[in-house]
Tab-separated table of C-alpha atoms in Angstrom:
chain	number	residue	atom	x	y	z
A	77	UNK	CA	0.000	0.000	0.000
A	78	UNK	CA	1.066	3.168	-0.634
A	79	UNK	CA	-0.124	6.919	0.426
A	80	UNK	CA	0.609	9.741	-1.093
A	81	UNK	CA	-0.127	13.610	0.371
A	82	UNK	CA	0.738	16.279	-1.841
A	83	UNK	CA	0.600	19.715	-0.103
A	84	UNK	CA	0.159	23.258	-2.472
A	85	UNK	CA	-0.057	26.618	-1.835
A	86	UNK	CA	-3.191	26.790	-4.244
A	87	UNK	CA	-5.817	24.890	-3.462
A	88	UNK	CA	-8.142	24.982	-6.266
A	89	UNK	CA	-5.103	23.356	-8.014
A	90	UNK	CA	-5.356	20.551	-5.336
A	91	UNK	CA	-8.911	20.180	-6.023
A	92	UNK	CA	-8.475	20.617	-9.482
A	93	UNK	CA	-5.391	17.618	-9.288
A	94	UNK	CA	-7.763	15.137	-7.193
A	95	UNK	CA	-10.938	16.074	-9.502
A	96	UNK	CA	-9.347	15.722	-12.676
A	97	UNK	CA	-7.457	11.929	-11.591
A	98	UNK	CA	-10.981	10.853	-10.393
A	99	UNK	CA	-12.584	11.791	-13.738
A	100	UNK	CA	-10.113	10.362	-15.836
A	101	UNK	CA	-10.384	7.117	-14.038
A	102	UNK	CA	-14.524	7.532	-14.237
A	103	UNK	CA	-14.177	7.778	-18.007
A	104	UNK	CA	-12.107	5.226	-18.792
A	105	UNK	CA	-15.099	3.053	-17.824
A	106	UNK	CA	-13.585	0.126	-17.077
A	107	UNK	CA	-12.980	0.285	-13.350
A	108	UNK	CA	-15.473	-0.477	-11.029
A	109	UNK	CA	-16.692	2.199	-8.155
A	110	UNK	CA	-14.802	1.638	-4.884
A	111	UNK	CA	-16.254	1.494	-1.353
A	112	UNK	CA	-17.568	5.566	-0.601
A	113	UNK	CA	-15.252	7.570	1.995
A	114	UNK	CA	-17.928	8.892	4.841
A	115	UNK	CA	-17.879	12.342	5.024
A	116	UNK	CA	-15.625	13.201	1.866
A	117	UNK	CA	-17.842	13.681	-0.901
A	118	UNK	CA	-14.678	14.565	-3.246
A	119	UNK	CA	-13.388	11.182	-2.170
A	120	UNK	CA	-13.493	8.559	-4.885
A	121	UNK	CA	-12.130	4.855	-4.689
A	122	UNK	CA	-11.529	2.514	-8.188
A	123	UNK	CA	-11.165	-0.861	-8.505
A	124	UNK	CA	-9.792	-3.294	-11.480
A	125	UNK	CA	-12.532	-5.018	-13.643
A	126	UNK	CA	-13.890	-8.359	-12.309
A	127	UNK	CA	-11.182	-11.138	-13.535
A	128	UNK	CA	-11.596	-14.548	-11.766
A	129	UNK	CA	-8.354	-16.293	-13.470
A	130	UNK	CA	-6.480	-13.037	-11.489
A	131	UNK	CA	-5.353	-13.881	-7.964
A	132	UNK	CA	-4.330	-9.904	-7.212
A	133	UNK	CA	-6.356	-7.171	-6.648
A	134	UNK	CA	-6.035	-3.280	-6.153
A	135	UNK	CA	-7.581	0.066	-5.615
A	136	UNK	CA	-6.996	3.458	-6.199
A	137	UNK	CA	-8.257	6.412	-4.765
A	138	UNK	CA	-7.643	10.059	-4.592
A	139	UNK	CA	-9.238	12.980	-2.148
A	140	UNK	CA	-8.545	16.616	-0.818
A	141	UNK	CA	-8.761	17.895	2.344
A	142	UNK	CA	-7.724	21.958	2.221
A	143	UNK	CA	-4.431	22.313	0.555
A	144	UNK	CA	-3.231	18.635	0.800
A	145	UNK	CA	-4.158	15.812	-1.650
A	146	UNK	CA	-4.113	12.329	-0.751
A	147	UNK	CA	-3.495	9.290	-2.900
A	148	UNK	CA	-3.449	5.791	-1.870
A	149	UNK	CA	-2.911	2.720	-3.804
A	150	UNK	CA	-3.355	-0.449	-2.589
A	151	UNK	CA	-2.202	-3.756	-3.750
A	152	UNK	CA	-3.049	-7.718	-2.004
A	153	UNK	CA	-4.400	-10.567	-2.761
A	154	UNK	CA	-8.028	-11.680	-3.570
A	155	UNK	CA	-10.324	-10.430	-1.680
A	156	UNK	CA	-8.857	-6.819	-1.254
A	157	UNK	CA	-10.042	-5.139	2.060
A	158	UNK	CA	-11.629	-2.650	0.312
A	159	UNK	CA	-13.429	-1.385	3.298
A	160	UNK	CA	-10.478	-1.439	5.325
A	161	UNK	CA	-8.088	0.857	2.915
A	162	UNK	CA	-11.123	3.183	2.828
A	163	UNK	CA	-11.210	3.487	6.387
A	164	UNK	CA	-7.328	4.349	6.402
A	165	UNK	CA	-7.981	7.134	3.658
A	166	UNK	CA	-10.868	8.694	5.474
A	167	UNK	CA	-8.836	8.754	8.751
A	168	UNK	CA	-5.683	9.933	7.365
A	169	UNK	CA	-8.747	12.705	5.658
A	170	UNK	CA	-9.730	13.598	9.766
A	171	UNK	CA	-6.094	13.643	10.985
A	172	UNK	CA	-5.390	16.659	7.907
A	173	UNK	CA	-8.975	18.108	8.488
A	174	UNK	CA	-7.994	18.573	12.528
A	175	UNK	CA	-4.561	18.390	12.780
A	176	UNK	CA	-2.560	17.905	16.302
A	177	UNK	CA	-6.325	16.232	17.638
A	178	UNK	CA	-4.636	13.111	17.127
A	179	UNK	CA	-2.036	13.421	19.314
């Protein structure tokens, strides 16, 4: 698995980075929706097309919180915990929305 946070000074271009990576991966149509992020409506989560000869799965995501995108990419074997990586991405989402509450 791995996350990525990308902090900018502009954050329409943030938005504009997360919205734009979601869309593109929308319009390819052939991934299928991930598991929904509570609370982050700009969150989006992708996974591969249904292949039962494959023994791998993954899922991308992407979502903003202010100035800070975050990327995640996970990789495993079949089944995926789907719901599990989503639950990482929406708390590392809380930890940049309140920062030091953590703690």
């Amino acid at each position: 698995m791995s996350i990525e946070l990308v902090q900018m000074e502009d954050k329409a271009a943030v938005r504009d980075r997360s919205t734009f990576q979601n869309e593109f991966f929308d319009a390819l149509k052939v991934f299928r929706a991930g598991p929904k992020i509570e609370g982050y409506k700009n969150a989006e989560c992708f996974l591969p097309p249904t292949d039962k000869k494959e023994k791998l799965d993954m899922m991308i995501c992407s979502a903003y919180q202010g100035d800070v995108q975050v990327s995640v990419t996970a990789f495993g074997v079949k089944p995926l915990n789907s719901k599990g990586v989503a639950m990482l991405l929406r708390q590392q989402l809380d930890r940049i929305k309140t920062p030091g509450e953590a703690v």
